[in-house]
mmCIF file of C-alpha atoms in Angstrom:
data_model
loop_
_atom_site.group_PDB
_atom_site.id
_atom_site.type_symbol
_atom_site.label_atom_id
_atom_site.label_comp_id
_atom_site.label_asym_id
_atom_site.label_seq_id
_atom_site.Cartn_x
_atom_site.Cartn_y
_atom_site.Cartn_z
ATOM 1 C CA MET A 17 -0.189 -0.261 0.014
ATOM 2 C CA LYS A 18 1.025 3.545 -0.687
ATOM 3 C CA PRO A 19 1.206 6.413 1.181
ATOM 4 C CA VAL A 20 -1.106 8.889 0.124
ATOM 5 C CA PHE A 21 1.188 11.683 -0.521
ATOM 6 C CA ALA A 22 3.579 10.150 -2.269
ATOM 7 C CA THR A 23 4.324 10.616 -5.713
ATOM 8 C CA GLU A 24 6.052 8.648 -8.414
ATOM 9 C CA THR A 25 8.781 10.083 -10.183
ATOM 10 C CA THR A 26 9.979 8.617 -13.560
ATOM 11 C CA GLU A 27 13.093 9.340 -15.270
ATOM 12 C CA ASP A 28 11.145 11.536 -17.662
ATOM 13 C CA ASP A 29 10.371 13.567 -14.446
ATOM 14 C CA VAL A 30 13.913 14.375 -13.141
ATOM 15 C CA PHE A 31 15.216 14.687 -16.886
ATOM 16 C CA ASP A 32 12.362 17.379 -17.431
ATOM 17 C CA SER A 33 13.227 19.393 -13.962
ATOM 18 C CA ILE A 34 16.492 19.471 -15.004
ATOM 19 C CA VAL A 35 16.207 20.531 -18.570
ATOM 20 C CA LEU A 36 13.087 23.478 -17.221
ATOM 21 C CA ALA A 37 15.421 24.648 -14.252
ATOM 22 C CA ASP A 38 17.457 26.424 -16.580
ATOM 23 C CA GLU A 39 14.206 28.339 -17.553
ATOM 24 C CA LYS A 40 12.920 28.223 -13.779
ATOM 25 C CA PHE A 41 16.042 30.063 -12.482
ATOM 26 C CA GLN A 42 15.508 32.078 -15.577
ATOM 27 C CA GLN A 43 11.926 33.782 -14.797
ATOM 28 C CA GLU A 44 12.826 33.926 -11.373
ATOM 29 C CA GLY A 45 15.403 36.483 -12.029
ATOM 30 C CA TYR A 46 13.568 38.285 -14.376
ATOM 31 C CA ASP A 47 10.651 38.589 -11.778
ATOM 32 C CA GLU A 48 12.578 39.546 -9.058
ATOM 33 C CA GLY A 49 14.983 41.983 -11.548
ATOM 34 C CA PHE A 50 11.670 43.921 -12.344
ATOM 35 C CA LYS A 51 10.222 44.307 -8.918
ATOM 36 C CA ASP A 52 13.544 45.940 -7.978
ATOM 37 C CA GLY A 53 13.556 47.846 -11.467
ATOM 38 C CA GLN A 54 9.728 49.486 -10.190
ATOM 39 C CA LEU A 55 10.631 50.135 -6.957
ATOM 40 C CA GLN A 56 13.419 51.790 -8.077
ATOM 41 C CA GLY A 57 11.785 53.878 -10.964
ATOM 42 C CA ILE A 58 9.113 54.983 -8.118
ATOM 43 C CA GLN A 59 11.820 56.069 -6.302
ATOM 44 C CA GLU A 60 13.994 58.107 -8.475
ATOM 45 C CA GLY A 61 10.146 59.544 -9.844
ATOM 46 C CA TYR A 62 9.661 60.464 -6.501
ATOM 47 C CA LYS A 63 12.796 62.705 -5.883
ATOM 48 C CA LEU A 64 12.892 63.951 -8.745
ATOM 49 C CA GLY A 65 9.229 65.253 -8.635
ATOM 50 C CA THR A 66 9.425 66.403 -5.177
ATOM 51 C CA LYS A 67 13.148 68.402 -6.687
ATOM 52 C CA HIS A 68 11.202 70.040 -10.015
ATOM 53 C CA GLY A 69 7.813 70.463 -7.625
ATOM 54 C CA LEU A 70 10.141 72.639 -5.008
ATOM 55 C CA GLN A 71 11.622 74.477 -8.192
ATOM 56 C CA LEU A 72 8.444 75.510 -9.345
ATOM 57 C CA GLY A 73 6.796 76.066 -6.156
ATOM 58 C CA ALA A 74 9.637 78.435 -5.728
ATOM 59 C CA GLU A 75 9.145 80.255 -9.116
ATOM 60 C CA VAL A 76 5.836 81.011 -8.691
ATOM 61 C CA GLY A 77 5.998 81.761 -5.113
ATOM 62 C CA PHE A 78 8.398 84.424 -6.519
ATOM 63 C CA TYR A 79 6.102 85.745 -9.022
ATOM 64 C CA HIS A 80 3.111 86.005 -6.164
ATOM 65 C CA GLY A 81 5.200 88.201 -4.104
ATOM 66 C CA PHE A 82 6.302 90.183 -6.823
ATOM 67 C CA VAL A 83 3.267 90.983 -7.899
ATOM 68 C CA ILE A 84 2.028 91.941 -4.345
ATOM 69 C CA GLY A 85 5.042 93.980 -3.916
ATOM 70 C CA LEU A 86 4.680 95.482 -7.255
ATOM 71 C CA GLN A 87 0.982 96.265 -6.415
ATOM 72 C CA LYS A 88 2.177 97.982 -3.077
ATOM 73 C CA VAL A 89 4.632 100.174 -4.283
ATOM 74 C CA LEU A 90 3.105 101.522 -7.453
ATOM 75 C CA GLU A 91 -0.210 102.243 -5.397
ATOM 76 C CA GLY A 92 -0.921 105.847 -6.410
ATOM 77 C CA ASP A 93 1.616 106.092 -9.113
ATOM 78 C CA ASP A 94 0.704 108.886 -11.335
ATOM 79 C CA LYS A 95 3.165 107.668 -13.835
ATOM 80 C CA LEU A 96 1.405 104.129 -14.936
ATOM 81 C CA THR A 97 0.326 104.686 -18.349
ATOM 82 C CA PRO A 98 -2.461 102.534 -19.542
ATOM 83 C CA ARG A 99 -0.930 100.203 -21.325
ATOM 84 C CA LYS A 100 1.345 98.806 -17.981
ATOM 85 C CA VAL A 101 -1.569 99.130 -15.687
ATOM 86 C CA THR A 102 -3.167 96.720 -18.416
ATOM 87 C CA VAL A 103 0.078 94.382 -18.571
ATOM 88 C CA LEU A 104 0.479 94.658 -14.781
ATOM 89 C CA LYS A 105 -3.115 93.413 -13.908
ATOM 90 C CA SER A 106 -3.312 90.661 -16.542
ATOM 91 C CA PHE A 107 0.164 89.402 -14.864
ATOM 92 C CA ARG A 108 -1.408 89.620 -11.802
ATOM 93 C CA GLU A 109 -4.578 87.863 -12.904
ATOM 94 C CA LEU A 110 -2.352 85.095 -14.082
ATOM 95 C CA VAL A 111 -0.428 84.558 -10.913
ATOM 96 C CA MET A 112 -3.572 84.552 -8.797
ATOM 97 C CA ALA A 113 -5.314 81.959 -11.049
ATOM 98 C CA PHE A 114 -2.487 79.610 -11.580
ATOM 99 C CA ASP A 115 -3.281 76.257 -9.670
ATOM 100 C CA ILE A 116 0.000 75.010 -8.690
ATOM 101 C CA VAL A 117 -1.857 71.782 -6.791
ATOM 102 C CA ASP A 118 -3.664 71.147 -10.190
ATOM 103 C CA HIS A 119 -0.393 69.656 -11.485
ATOM 104 C CA HIS A 120 -2.945 67.170 -13.928
ATOM 105 C CA ASN A 121 -4.182 69.925 -15.543
ATOM 106 C CA GLU A 122 -3.152 69.828 -19.171
ATOM 107 C CA LYS A 123 -2.811 73.307 -19.590
ATOM 108 C CA PHE A 124 -0.165 73.635 -16.356
ATOM 109 C CA SER A 125 2.923 73.893 -18.257
ATOM 110 C CA ASP A 126 1.616 76.286 -20.533
ATOM 111 C CA ASN A 127 -0.055 78.320 -17.887
ATOM 112 C CA VAL A 128 3.822 78.032 -16.452
ATOM 113 C CA GLY A 129 5.384 79.656 -19.907
ATOM 114 C CA LYS A 130 2.719 82.189 -20.135
ATOM 115 C CA ILE A 131 3.608 83.646 -16.508
ATOM 116 C CA ARG A 132 7.301 83.579 -17.444
ATOM 117 C CA ALA A 133 6.542 85.345 -20.705
ATOM 118 C CA LYS A 134 4.377 88.262 -18.579
ATOM 119 C CA PHE A 135 6.845 88.394 -16.187
ATOM 120 C CA LYS A 136 9.839 89.481 -18.422
ATOM 121 C CA GLN A 137 6.859 91.632 -20.294
ATOM 122 C CA VAL A 138 6.267 93.589 -16.784
ATOM 123 C CA CYS A 139 10.145 93.610 -16.357
ATOM 124 C CA SER A 140 10.682 95.271 -19.755
ATOM 125 C CA LEU A 141 7.932 97.818 -19.295
ATOM 126 C CA LEU A 142 8.665 99.009 -15.765
ATOM 127 C CA LYS A 143 12.936 98.740 -16.785
ATOM 128 C CA VAL A 144 13.767 96.135 -14.014
ATOM 129 C CA ASN A 145 16.044 93.574 -14.517
ATOM 130 C CA PRO A 146 14.580 90.516 -14.009
ATOM 131 C CA GLU A 147 18.158 88.934 -13.100
ATOM 132 C CA SER A 148 18.375 90.826 -9.796
ATOM 133 C CA GLY A 149 15.613 88.876 -8.024
ATOM 134 C CA HIS A 150 14.691 85.221 -8.928
ATOM 135 C CA LYS A 151 15.878 83.475 -12.085
ATOM 136 C CA PRO A 152 13.625 80.923 -13.507
ATOM 137 C CA GLN A 153 15.323 77.241 -13.790
ATOM 138 C CA GLY A 154 13.528 76.162 -17.006
ATOM 139 C CA ILE A 155 11.729 73.336 -15.980
ATOM 140 C CA SER A 156 10.704 71.250 -19.019
ATOM 141 C CA PHE A 157 7.685 68.477 -18.448
#
């Protein structure tokens, strides 16, 4: 009488296990490497995203502070032409409406580009050196 859990091995089973061992170990190595690669990719992506997010946050924060400070400085200035007032107003609206949290918005990078361009235009109109303050890092997405 055979034990219930006993299995019968034939010569074919032994040879199959030897032949298939290479494939088995190769697949196990691939699976392990894939998992490690995924984990490293997630970690690197997180670090890169944090770095660029901090740079972008600092840049937009600078523009926000700049527009508020400019508004205080230029309050009641009689030398402001209608063109300057219009450009300043549109710059302020762009900066204040920018949603830094909604980075999934497809127009996110377009809006950052518009703010940068408008900042340069404001600096040009007011004859302010943009190099003396914050210099955009040229973040690309």
